[in-house]
mmCIF file of C-alpha atoms in Angstrom:
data_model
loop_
_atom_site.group_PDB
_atom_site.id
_atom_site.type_symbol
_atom_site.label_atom_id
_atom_site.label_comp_id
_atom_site.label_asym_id
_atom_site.label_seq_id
_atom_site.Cartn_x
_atom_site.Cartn_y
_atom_site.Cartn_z
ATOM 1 C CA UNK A 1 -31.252 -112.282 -37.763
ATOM 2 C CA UNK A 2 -33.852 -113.888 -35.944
ATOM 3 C CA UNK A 3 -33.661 -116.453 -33.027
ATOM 4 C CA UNK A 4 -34.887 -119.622 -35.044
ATOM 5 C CA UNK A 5 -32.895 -118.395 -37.978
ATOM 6 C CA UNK A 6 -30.104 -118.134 -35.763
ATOM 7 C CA UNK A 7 -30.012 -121.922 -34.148
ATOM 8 C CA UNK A 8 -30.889 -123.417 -37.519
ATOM 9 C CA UNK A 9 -27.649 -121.370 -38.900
ATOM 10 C CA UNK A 10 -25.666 -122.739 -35.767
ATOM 11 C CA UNK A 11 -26.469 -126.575 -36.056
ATOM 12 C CA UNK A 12 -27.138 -126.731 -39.544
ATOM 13 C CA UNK A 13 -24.786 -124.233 -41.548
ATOM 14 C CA UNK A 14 -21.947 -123.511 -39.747
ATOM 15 C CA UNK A 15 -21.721 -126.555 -36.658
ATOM 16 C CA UNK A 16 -18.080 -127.374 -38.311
ATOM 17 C CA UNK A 17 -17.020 -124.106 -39.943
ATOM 18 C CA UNK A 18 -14.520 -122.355 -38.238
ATOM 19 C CA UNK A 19 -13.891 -119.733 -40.971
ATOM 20 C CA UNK A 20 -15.254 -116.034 -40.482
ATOM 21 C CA UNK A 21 -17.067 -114.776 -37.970
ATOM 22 C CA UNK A 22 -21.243 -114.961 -36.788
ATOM 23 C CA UNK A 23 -23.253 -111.300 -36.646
ATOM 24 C CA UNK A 24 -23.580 -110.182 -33.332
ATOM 25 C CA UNK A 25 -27.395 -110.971 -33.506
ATOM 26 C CA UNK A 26 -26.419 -115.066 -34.528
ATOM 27 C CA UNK A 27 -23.889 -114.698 -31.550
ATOM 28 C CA UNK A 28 -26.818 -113.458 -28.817
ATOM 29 C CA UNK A 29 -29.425 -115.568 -29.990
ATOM 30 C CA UNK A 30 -27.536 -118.701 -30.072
ATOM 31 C CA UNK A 31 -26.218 -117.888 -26.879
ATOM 32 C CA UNK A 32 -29.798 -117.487 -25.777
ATOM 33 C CA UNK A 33 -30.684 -120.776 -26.734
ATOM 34 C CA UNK A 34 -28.057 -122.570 -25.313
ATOM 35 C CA UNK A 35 -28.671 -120.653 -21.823
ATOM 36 C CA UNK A 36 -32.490 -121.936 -22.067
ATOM 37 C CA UNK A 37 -31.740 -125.396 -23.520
ATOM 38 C CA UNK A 38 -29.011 -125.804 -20.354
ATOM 39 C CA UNK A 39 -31.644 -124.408 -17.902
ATOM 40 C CA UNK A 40 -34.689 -127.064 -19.356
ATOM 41 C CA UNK A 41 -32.451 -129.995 -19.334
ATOM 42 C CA UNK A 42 -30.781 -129.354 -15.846
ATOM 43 C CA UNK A 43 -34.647 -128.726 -14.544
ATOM 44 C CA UNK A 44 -36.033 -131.515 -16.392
ATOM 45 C CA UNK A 45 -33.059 -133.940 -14.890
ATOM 46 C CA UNK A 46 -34.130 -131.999 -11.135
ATOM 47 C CA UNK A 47 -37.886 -132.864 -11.752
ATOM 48 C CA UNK A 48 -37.384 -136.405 -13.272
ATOM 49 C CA UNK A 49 -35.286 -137.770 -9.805
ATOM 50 C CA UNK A 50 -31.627 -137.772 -11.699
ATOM 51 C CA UNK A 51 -29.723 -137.705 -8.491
ATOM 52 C CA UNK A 52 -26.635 -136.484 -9.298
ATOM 53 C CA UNK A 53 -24.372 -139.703 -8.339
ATOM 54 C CA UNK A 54 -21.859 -139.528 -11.468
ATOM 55 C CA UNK A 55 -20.258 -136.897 -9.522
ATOM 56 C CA UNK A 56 -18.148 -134.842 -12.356
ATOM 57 C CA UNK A 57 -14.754 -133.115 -11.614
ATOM 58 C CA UNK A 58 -16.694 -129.211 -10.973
ATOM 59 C CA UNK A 59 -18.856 -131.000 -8.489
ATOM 60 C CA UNK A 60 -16.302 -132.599 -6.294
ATOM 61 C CA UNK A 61 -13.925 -129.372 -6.375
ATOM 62 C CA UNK A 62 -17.008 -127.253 -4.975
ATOM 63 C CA UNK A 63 -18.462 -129.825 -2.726
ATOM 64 C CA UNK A 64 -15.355 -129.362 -0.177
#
């Protein structure tokens, strides 16, 4: 399975399915993408002044 096959599967197919089981290729490939779409939005956020004042749960337990 290829990468773009593999997201299109994910978010189109199989976003609500929770039957069976996805190749190990659809597994790695989607998990790819998510680790590059988390890395572009957090940078993007970084670059674009977001400051981080919402302060979530994580960041207040490791900000001690």
């Amino acid at each position: 399975m290829t990468f773009i096959k593999s997201v299109k599967t994910c978010f189109i197919k199989k976003t609500f399915t929770f039957k069976g089981r996805a190749s190990r290729s659809e597994f790695w490939w989607f998990t790819l993408f998510f680790y590059i779409a988390c890395f572009v939005l957090g940078f993007s956020m970084d670059y674009f002044g977001h400051n981080g004042s919402y302060n979530s749960l994580g960041v207040k337990l490791f900000k001690i």
